[in-house]
Coordinates of C-alpha atoms in Angstrom, one line a residue:
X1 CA -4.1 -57.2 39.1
X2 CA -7.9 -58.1 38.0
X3 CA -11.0 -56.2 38.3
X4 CA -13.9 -58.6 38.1
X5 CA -17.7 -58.0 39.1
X6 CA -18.8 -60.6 41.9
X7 CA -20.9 -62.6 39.7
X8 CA -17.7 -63.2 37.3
X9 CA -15.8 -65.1 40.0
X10 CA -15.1 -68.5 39.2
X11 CA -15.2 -69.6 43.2
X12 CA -19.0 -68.6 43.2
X13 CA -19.5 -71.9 42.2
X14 CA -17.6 -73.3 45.2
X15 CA -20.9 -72.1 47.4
X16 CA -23.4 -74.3 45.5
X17 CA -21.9 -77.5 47.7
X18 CA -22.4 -75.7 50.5
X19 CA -24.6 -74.5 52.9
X20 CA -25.1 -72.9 56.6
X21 CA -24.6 -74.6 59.5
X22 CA -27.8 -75.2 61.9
X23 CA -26.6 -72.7 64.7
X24 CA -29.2 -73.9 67.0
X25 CA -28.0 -77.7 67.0
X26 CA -24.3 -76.2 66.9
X27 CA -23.8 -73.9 69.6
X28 CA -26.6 -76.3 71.6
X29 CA -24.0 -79.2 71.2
X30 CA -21.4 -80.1 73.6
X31 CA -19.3 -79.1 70.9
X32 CA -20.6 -75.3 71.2
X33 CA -18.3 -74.3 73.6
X34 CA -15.0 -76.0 72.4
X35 CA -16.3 -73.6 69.1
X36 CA -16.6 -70.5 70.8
X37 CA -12.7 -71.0 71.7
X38 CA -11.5 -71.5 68.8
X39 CA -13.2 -69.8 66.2
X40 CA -11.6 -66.3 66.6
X41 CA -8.6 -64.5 65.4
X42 CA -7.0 -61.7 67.3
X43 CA -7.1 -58.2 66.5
X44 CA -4.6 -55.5 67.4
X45 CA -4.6 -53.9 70.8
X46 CA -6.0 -56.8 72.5
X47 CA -9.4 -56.7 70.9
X48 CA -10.4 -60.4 69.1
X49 CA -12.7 -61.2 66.5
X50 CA -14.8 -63.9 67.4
X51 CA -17.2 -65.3 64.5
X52 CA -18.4 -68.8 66.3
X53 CA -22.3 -67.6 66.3
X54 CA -21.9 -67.4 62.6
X55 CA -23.3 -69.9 60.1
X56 CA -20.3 -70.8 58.9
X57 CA -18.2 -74.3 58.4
X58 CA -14.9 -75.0 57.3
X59 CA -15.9 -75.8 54.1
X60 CA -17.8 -72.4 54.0
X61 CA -14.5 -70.6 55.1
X62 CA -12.2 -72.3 52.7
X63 CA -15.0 -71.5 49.9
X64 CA -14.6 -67.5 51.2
X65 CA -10.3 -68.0 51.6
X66 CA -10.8 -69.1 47.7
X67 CA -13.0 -66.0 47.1
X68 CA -10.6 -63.7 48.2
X69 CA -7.9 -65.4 46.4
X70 CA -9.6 -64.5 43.1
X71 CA -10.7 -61.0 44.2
X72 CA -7.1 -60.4 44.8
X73 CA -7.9 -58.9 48.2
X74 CA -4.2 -58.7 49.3
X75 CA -2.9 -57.5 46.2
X76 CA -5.9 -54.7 46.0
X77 CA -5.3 -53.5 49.2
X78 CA -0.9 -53.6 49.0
X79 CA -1.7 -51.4 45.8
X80 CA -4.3 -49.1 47.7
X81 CA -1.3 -48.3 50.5
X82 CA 1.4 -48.4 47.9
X83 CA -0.8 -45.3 46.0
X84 CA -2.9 -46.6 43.1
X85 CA -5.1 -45.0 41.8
X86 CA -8.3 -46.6 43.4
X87 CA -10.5 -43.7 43.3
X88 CA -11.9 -44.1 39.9
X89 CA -15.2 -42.2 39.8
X90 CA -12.7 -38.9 40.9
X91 CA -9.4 -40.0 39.6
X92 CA -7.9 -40.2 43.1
X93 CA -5.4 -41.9 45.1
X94 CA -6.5 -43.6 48.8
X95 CA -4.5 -42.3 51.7
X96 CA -6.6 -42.5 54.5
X97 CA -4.1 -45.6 56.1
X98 CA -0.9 -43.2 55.5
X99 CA -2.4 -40.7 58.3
X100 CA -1.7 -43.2 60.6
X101 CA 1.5 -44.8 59.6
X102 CA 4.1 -46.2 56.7
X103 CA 2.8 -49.8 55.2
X104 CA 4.3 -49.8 52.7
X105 CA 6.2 -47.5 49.8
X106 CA 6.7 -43.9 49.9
X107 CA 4.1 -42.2 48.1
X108 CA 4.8 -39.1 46.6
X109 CA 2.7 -37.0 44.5
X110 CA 3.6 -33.9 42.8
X111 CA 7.5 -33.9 44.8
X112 CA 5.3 -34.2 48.5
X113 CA 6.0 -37.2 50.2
X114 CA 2.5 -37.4 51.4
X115 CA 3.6 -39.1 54.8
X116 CA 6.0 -36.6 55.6
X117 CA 2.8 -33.8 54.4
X118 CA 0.3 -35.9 56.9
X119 CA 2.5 -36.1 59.9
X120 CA 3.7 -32.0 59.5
X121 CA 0.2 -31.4 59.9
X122 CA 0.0 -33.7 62.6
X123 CA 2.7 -31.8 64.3
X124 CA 1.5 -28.7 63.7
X125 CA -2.1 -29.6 65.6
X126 CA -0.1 -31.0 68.1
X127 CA 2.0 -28.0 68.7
X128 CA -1.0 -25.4 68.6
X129 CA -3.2 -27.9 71.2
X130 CA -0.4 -27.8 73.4
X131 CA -0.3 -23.6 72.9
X132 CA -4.1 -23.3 73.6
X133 CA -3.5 -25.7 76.7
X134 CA -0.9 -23.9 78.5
X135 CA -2.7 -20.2 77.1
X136 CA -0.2 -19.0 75.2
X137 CA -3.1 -19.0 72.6
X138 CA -6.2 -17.2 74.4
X139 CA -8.9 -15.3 74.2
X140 CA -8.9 -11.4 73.6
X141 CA -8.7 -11.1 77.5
X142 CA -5.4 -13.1 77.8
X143 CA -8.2 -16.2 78.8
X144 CA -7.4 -19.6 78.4
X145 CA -10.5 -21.4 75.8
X146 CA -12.2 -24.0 78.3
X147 CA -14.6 -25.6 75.3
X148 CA -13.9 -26.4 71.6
X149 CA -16.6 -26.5 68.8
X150 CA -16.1 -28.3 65.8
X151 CA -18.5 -27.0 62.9
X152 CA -18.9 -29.7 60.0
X153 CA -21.2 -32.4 58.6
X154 CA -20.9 -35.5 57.2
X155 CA -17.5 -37.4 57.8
X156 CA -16.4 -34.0 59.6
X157 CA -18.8 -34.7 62.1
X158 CA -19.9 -38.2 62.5
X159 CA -16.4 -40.1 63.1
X160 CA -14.6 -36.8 65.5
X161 CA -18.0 -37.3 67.5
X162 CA -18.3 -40.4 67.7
X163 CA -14.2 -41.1 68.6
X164 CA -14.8 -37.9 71.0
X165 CA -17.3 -39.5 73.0
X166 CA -16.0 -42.7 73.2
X167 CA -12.7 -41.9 74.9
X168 CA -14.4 -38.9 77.1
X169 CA -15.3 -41.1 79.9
X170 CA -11.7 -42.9 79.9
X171 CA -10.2 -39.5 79.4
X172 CA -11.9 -38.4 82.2
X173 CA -10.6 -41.1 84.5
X174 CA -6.9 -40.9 83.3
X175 CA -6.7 -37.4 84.1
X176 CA -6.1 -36.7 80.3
X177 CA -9.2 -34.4 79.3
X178 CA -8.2 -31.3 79.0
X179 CA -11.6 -29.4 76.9
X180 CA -15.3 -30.3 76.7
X181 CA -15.6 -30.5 72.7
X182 CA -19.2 -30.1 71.2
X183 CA -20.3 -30.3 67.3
X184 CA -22.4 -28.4 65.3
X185 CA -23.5 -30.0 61.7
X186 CA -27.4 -30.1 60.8
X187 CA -28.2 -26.8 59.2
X188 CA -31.2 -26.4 61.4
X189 CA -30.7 -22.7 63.5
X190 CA -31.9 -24.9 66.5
X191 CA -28.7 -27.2 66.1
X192 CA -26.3 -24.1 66.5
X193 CA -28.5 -22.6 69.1
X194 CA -28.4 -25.7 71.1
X195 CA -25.1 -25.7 71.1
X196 CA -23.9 -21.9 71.7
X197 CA -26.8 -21.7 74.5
X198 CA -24.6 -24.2 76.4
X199 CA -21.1 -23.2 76.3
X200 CA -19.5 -20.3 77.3
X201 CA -18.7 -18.5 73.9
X202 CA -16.2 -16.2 75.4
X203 CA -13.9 -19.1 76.4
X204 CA -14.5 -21.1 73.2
X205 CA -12.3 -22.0 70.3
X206 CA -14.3 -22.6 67.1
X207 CA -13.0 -25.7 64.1
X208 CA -14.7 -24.9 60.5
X209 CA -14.1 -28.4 59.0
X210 CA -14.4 -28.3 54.9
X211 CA -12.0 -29.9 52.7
X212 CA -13.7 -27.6 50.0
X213 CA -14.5 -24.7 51.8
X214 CA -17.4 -24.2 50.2
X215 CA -20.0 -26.6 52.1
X216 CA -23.4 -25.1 52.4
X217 CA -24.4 -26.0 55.4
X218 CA -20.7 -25.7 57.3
X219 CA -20.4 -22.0 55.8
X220 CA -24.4 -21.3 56.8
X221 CA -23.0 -22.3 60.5
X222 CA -19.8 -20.5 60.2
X223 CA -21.7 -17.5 59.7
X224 CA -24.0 -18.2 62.3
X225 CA -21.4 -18.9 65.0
X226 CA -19.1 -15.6 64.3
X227 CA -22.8 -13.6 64.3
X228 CA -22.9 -14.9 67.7
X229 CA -19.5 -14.6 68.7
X230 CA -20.2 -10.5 67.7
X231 CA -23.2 -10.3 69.5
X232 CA -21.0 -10.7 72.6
X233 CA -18.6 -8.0 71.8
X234 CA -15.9 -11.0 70.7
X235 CA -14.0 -11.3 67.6
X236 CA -15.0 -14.2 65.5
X237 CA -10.8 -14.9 63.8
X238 CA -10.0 -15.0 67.2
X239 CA -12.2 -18.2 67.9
X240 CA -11.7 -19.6 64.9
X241 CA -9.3 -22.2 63.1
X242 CA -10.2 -24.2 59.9
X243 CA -9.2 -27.6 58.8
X244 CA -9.1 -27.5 55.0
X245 CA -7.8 -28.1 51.8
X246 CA -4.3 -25.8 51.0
X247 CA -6.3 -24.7 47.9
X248 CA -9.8 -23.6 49.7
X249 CA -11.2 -20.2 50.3
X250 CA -10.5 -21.1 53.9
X251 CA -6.7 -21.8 53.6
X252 CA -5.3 -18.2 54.2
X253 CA -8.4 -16.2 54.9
X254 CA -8.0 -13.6 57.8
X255 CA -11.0 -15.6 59.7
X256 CA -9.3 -17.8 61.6
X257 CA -6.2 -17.8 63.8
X258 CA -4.6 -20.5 61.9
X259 CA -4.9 -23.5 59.2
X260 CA -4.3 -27.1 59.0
X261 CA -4.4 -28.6 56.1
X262 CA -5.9 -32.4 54.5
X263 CA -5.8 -33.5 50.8
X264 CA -8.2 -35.1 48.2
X265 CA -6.8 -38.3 49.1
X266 CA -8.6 -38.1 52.3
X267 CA -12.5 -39.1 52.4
X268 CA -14.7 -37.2 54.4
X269 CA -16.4 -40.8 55.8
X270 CA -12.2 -41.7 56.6
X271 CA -10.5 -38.7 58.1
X272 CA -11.1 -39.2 61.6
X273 CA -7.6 -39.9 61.5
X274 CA -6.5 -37.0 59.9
X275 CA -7.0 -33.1 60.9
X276 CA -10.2 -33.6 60.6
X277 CA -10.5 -35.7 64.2
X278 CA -7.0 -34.2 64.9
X279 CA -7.6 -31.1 65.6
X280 CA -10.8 -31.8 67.9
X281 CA -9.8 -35.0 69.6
X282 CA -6.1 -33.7 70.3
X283 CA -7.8 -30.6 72.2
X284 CA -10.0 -32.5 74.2
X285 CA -7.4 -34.9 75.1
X286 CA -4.1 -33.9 74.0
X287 CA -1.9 -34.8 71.4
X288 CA -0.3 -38.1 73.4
X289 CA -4.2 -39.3 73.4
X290 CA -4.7 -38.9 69.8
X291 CA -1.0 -40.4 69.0
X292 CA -2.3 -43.3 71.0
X293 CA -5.6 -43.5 68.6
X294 CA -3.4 -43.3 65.4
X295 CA -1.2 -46.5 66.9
X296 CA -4.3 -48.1 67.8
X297 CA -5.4 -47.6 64.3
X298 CA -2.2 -48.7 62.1
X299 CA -1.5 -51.7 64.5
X300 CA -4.9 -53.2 62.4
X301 CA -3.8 -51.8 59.4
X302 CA -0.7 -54.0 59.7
X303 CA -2.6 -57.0 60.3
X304 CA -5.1 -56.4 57.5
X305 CA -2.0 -57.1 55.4
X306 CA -2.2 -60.6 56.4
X307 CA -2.7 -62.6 53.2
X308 CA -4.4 -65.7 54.7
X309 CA -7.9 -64.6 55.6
X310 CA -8.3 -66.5 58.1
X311 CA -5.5 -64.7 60.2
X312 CA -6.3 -61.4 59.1
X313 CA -9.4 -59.9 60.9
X314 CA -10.9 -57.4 58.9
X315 CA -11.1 -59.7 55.8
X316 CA -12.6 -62.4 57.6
X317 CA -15.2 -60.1 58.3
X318 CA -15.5 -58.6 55.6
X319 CA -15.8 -62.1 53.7
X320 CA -18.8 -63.5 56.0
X321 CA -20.4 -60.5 55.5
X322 CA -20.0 -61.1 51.5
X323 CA -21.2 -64.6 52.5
X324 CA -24.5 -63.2 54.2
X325 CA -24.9 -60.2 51.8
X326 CA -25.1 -62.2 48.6
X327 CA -25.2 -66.2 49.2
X328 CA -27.6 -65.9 52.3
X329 CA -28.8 -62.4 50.9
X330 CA -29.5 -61.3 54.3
X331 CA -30.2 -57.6 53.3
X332 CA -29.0 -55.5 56.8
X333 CA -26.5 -55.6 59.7
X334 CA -27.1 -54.3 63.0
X335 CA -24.2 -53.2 65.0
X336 CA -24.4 -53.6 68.3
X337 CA -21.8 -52.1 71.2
X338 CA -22.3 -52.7 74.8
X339 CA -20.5 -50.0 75.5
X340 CA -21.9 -46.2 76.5
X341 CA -19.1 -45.1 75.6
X342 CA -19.7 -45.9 71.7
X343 CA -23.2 -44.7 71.7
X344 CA -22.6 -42.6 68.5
X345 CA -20.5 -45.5 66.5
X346 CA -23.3 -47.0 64.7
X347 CA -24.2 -43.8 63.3
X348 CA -20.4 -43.2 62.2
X349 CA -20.6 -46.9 60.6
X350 CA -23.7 -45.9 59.0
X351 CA -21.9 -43.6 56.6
X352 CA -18.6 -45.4 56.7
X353 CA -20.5 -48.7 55.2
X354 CA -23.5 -47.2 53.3
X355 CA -22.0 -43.8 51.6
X356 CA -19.0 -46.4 50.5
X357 CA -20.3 -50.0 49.5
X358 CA -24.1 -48.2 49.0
X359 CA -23.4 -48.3 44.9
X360 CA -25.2 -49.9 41.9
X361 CA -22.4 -49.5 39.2
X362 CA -19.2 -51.0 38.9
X363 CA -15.9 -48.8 39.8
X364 CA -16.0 -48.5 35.8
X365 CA -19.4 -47.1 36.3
X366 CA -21.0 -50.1 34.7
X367 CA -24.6 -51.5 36.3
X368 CA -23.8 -54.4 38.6
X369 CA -26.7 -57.4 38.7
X370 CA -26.4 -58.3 42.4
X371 CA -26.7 -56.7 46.4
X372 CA -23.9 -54.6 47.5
X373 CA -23.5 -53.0 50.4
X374 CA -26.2 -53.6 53.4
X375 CA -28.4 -51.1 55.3
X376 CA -26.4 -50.5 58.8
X377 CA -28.1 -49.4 62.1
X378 CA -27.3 -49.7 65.3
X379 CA -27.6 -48.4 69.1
X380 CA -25.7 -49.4 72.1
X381 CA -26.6 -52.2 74.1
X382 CA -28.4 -52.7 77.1
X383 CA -31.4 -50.0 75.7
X384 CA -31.1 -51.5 72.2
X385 CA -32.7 -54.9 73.3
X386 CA -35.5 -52.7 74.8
X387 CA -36.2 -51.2 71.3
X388 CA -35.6 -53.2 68.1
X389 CA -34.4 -56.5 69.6
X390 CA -38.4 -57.4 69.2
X391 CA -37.7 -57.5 65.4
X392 CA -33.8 -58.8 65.2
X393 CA -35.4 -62.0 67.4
X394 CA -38.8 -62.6 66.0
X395 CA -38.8 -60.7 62.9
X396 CA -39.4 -62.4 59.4
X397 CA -36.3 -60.9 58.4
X398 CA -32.6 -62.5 59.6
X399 CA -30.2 -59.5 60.0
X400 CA -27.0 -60.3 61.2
X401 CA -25.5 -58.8 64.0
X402 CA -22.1 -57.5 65.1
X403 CA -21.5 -57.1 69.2
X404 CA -18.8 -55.6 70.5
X405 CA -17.7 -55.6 73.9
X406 CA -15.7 -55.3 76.8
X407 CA -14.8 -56.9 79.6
X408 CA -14.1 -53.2 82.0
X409 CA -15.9 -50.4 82.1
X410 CA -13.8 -47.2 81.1
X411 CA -14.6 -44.9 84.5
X412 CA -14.1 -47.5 86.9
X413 CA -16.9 -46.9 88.7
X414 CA -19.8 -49.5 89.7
X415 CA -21.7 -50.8 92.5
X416 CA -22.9 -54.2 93.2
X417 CA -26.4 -55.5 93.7
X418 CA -27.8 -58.9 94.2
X419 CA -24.6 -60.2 94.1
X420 CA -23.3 -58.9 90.7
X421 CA -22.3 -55.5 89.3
X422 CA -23.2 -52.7 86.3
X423 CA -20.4 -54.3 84.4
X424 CA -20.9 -58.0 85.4
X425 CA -24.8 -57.5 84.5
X426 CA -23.6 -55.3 81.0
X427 CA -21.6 -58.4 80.1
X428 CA -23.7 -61.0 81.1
X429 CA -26.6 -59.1 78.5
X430 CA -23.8 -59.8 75.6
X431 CA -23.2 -63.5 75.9
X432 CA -27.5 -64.1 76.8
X433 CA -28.3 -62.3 73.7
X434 CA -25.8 -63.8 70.6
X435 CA -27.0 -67.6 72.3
X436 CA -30.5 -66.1 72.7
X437 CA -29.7 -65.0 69.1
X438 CA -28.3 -68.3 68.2
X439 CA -30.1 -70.8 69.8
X440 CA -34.0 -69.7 70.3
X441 CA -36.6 -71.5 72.5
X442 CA -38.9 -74.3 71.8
X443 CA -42.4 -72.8 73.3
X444 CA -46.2 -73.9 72.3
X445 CA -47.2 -70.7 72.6
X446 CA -45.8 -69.3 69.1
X447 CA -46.0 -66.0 70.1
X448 CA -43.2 -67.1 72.8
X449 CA -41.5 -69.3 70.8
X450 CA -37.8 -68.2 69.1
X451 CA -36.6 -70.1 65.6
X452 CA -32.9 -69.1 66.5
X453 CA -30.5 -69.2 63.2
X454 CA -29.7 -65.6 63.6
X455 CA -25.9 -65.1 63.3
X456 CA -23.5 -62.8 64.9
X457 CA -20.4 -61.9 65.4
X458 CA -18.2 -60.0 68.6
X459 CA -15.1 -57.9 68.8
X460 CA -13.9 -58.0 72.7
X461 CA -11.6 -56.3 74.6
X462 CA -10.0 -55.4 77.8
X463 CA -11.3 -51.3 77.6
X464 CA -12.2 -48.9 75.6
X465 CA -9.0 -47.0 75.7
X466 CA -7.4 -44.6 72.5
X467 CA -5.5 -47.9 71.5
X468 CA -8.4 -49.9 71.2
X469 CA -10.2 -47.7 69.2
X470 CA -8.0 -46.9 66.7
X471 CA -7.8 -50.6 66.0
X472 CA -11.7 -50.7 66.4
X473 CA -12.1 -47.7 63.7
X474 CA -9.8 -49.7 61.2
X475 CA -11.1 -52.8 61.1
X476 CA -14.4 -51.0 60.1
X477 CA -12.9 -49.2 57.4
X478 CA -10.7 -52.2 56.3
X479 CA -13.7 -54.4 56.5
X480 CA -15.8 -52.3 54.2
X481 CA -12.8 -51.7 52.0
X482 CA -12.6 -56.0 51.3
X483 CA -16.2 -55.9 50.6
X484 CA -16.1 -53.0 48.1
X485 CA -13.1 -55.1 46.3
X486 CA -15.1 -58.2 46.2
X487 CA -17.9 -56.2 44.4
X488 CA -16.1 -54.5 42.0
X489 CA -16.9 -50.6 43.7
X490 CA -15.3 -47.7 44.1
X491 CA -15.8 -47.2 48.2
X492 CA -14.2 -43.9 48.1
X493 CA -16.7 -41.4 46.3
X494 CA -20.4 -40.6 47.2
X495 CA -22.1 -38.9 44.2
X496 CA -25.2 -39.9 45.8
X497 CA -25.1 -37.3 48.4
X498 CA -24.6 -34.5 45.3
X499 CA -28.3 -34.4 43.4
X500 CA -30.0 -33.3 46.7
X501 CA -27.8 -30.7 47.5
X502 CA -27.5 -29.1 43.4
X503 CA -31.4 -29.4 43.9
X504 CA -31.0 -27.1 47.3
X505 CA -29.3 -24.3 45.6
X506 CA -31.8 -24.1 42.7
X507 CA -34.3 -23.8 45.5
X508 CA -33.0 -21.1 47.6
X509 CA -31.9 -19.2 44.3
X510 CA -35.3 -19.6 42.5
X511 CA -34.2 -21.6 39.7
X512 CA -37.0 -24.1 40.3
X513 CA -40.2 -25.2 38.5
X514 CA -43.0 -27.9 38.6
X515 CA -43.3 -30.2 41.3
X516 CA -40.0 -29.0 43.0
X517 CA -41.5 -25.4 43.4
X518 CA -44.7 -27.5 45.0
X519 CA -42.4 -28.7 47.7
X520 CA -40.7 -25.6 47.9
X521 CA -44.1 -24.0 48.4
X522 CA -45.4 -26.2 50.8
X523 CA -42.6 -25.4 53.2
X524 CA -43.1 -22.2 53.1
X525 CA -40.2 -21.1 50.8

C-alpha cells in the first residue's frame, strides 16, 4: 500500500481532457429526466444516492474510478477495518466501524479482542438503561429518573444531539421514547443554567462524557451540575455516570453510580456509535432503538467496501467532492436536510468534515500544495431557502450542495391545504430547488435573472427511522474518510483544537504576558 499527496497522482492528468457538463442544457434536455433515473446508486436501509444534478460525465466518473484506483481507496480503507495503524499524528489504530459490527479481521490489541471490548460495553449500557427504565436504578427516594443529561463538548455533544433529535419525533410516534435527554457543553454558566432551570433535577440522571477525564470545560460543568444537584438536598454520585476511558480519573471514582468505558481508537468527532451516543440515545429510546442505529450504520459500512466506485456510495461521493474541491476548486459545501428532524446534522457534519479533512500537512506532517477539506454549513430546509439560499443562487461563489430527503414525515401527522399537504409541499421545495439550482432563469432584469451551473447532490429515503440514520451517519464518516485518503491526511487527530485551549489555562492561571494579558484584560479577567 502507497501513500501519495494528491498532486503526485498520475490520473490528475486524466482531468485535463475533461471538463463539466453544462447542467443547465443537461437537466433542461429531454434527456434530464431519463438522467435523474439513472444516475444513482443505492445506499443501505433504503436511502439512494442520487448525483444527476452534478457536473459530471462519464468520462469525468471513469477519470474519478481511475483516481481512486491509484489512491488505493479500497485497500486504505480494508487496512483501516482490519487495524492499521492509520492514526499517524498520535500513533493510533481506527475503530470507530468495529463499534458497530465485524468487517473484516479480528483486531486485537494488547490480548483484547476490541469487538468483543466494544460490544461488552455495549451490553453493559444496555443492561443498566433497561435498570433505570423499569426503576431498579432510582433516585434516593426509590424514584424512577424521568430526564437524562449528557454533559460533554465536542464529538461528545454534537453527534448524541444531533442522532437524539433526529429519531425523537419517530420515537415518539412508535411508542419507543422512554426519557427526554438534554446536553450541556459550552462552558458558558448560562448553558448549564438553561438547562437545569428546565428539568426536574430530582428525577434526572446525569452522563459526564470525557475520554480523558480531564476536559476543561466538561469538568467546569461537572462541578456545576453536582453544586446544583446539592443545592436541592440530592446527592450528586447518585445522578451521575461517566463514559470514559478505563485509564481516566473518571474510571473508578466514587462520583458516579457506574462507568462505561471507550478507547483511544475512538474519535471524539466518531463515537456517536460508541458509549459516547450509547449511553444517551439507549436511555431515551432504549437499547433495541440504538441496536437498530448501529445496524443502520454497519449496513453502509459493508457497502463502502465495494471496490468499484461507482457501486459504492460513500466513495462516489466522496470522489465528486474531490472533483469539486480541487479540479473545480469550489471552496464550501452546504448541506441541506429537508427534514426537522435533522435540524442539528449540519452542525455534527461540520466537525465530522472540518476537524478531520481541515489539515495543511500531510499524514507525515509534511506541507501539502493544494485545498483539502471544504468549509461545511448547513440548516434544514424549508427555513434555509429563507436565509442563505440568496447567496447559494445568486452569489459569485458556486458552493455545492448536498439535499437530503424523505419521502414521509416521521410523526405522521399533517393536514392538507389547497389541495396538497406539509409533506407534499416539504418535498415539492427539494426537487424546485436542486432544478432551480441547476437550471436558473433567463430574465432581462439581471437582478432576477439565475446563471444556474450550481451542482448538487440528494440522499432519499422512505423515513427517518434509527436504520436510516445509522446508514446516513456512515456514509458521512466514510465519505470524509475517501477524501482524507485521496489527500494524503490523517482525518483522525485535531491538533488544531489544542493551541486555544493550552492558551486558556495560562490565562486563568496567570502565566500570560503582552498582547494575550490585553485580551485577557479587556474581558475583564
Amino acid at each position: 500500500m502507497e501513500w501519495k499527496n494528491f498532486d503526485q497522482l498520475e490520473s490528475l492528468r486524466l482531468f485535463a481532457e475533461t471538463k463539466p457538463i453544462d447542467l443547465k442544457e443537461t437537466l433542461g434536455s429531454a434527456a434530464g429526466a431519463t438522467r435523474v433515473e439513472t444516475c444513482h446508486v443505492p445506499m443501505a436501509a433504503g436511502l439512494d444516492y442520487n448525483y444527476a444534478a452534478k457536473a459530471v460525465d462519464q468520462k469525468i466518473l471513469l477519470a474519478l474510478v481511475k483516481l481512486a484506483e491509484e489512491a488505493q481507496l479500497a485497500d486504505k480503507y480494508r487496512a483501516l477495518y482490519n487495524g492499521a495503524m492509520m492514526n499517524t499524528g498520535e500513533q493510533r489504530l481506527v475503530l470507530h466501524q468495529l463499534t458497530r459490527g465485524q468487517l473484516g479481521d479480528d483486531v486485537v490489541v494488547d490480548g483484547v479482542n476490541k469487538r468483543d471490548f466494544y460490544r461488552r460495553e455495549q451490553e453493559r449500557i444496555a443492561d443498566f438503561a433497561n435498570q433505570v427504565h423499569r426503576g431498579q436504578i432510582s433516585n434516593e427516594k426509590g424514584e424512577k429518573f424521568t430526564s437524562v443529561v449528557q454533559i460533554g463538548i465536542g464529538g461528545s455533544d454534537l453527534g448524541p444531539r444531533a442522532m437524539y433529535l433526529a429519531l425523537e419525533g419517530w420515537a415518539k410516534t412508535n411508542q419507543s421514547f422512554q426519557m427526554d435527554a438534554h446536553f450541556i457543553s459550552n462552558v458558558d454558566p448560562d448553558d448549564a443554567t438553561a438547562v437545569l432551570s428546565g428539568i426536574d433535577v430530582a428525577h434526572a440522571i446525569f452522563i459526564l462524557v470525557s475520554k480523558s477525564g480531564t476536559t476543561l470545560e466538561t469538568l467546569t460543568n461537572q462541578a456545576f451540575v453536582m453544586d446544583a444537584l446539592r443545592k436541592e438536598g440530592l446527592e450528586p454520585a447518585r445522578h451521575m455516570i461517566a463514559v470514559t476511558s478505563e485509564t481516566s480519573p473518571l474510571a473508578h471514582s466514587d462520583d458516579f453510580l457506574t462507568a462505561f468505558y471507550m478507547d483511544d481508537f475512538i474519535g471524539g468527532r466518531y463515537s456517536s456509535t460508541s458509549g459516547v451516543g450509547g449511553a444517551v440515545l439507549s436511555l431515551a429510546f432504549g437499547p433495541e432503538i440504538f441496536d437498530r442505529f448501529l445496524q443502520g450504520a454497519h449496513a453502509e459500512d459493508l457497502l463502502a467496501k465495494e471496490t468499484d466506485p461507482m457501486k459504492n456510495p460513500d466513495m462516489l461521493d466522496a470522489l465528486i467532492g474531490v472533483y469539486e474541491r480541487n479540479i473545480l476548486g469550489y471552496p464550501s459545501t452546504a448541506v441541506l436536510p429537508y427534514s426537522q428532524a435533522l435540524s442539528r446534522f449540519p452542525a455534527h457534519l461540520q466537525q465530522l468534515d472540518m476537524e478531520s479533512n481541515g489539515k495543511s500537512v500531510n499524514r507525515d506532517g509534511q506541507p501539502v500544495d493544494y485545498p483539502t477539506g471544504p468549509v461545511i454549513f448547513g440548516e434544514p430546509g424549508t427555513n434555509g431557502q429563507h436565509s442563505f439560499y440568496q447567496l447559494l443562487h445568486q452569489g459569485t461563489d458556486i458552493i455545492p450542495l448536498q439535499f437530503v430527503g424523505f419521502k414521509r414525515s416521521q410523526r405522521a401527522n399533517d393536514v392538507t391545504i389547497e389541495g396538497s399537504s406539509s409533506q407534499q409541499k416539504l418535498d415539492a421545495n427539494v426537487a424546485a430547488q436542486i432544478v432551480a439550482f441547476a437550471c436558473g432563469k433567463e430574465d432581462d432584469n439581471r437582478n432576477k435573472n439565475f446563471k444556474g451551473g450550481r451542482p448538487s447532490s440528494i440522499i432519499v429515503g422512505e423515513e427517518l427511522t434509527p436504520e436510516a440514520l445509522g446508514a446516513l451517519l456512515a456514509h458521512f464518516e466514510n465519505k470524509i474518510m475517501f477524501q482524507g485518503f485521496v489527500w494524503n491526511l490523517n482525518s483522525f487527530d485535531q491538533e488544531g483544537v489544542q493551541l486555544g485551549k493550552t492558551l486558556a489555562r495560562k490565562v486563568l492561571s496567570g502565566q500570560t504576558q503582552g498582547v494575550l494579558t490585553a485580551y485577557s484584560r479587556l474581558l475583564g479577567l
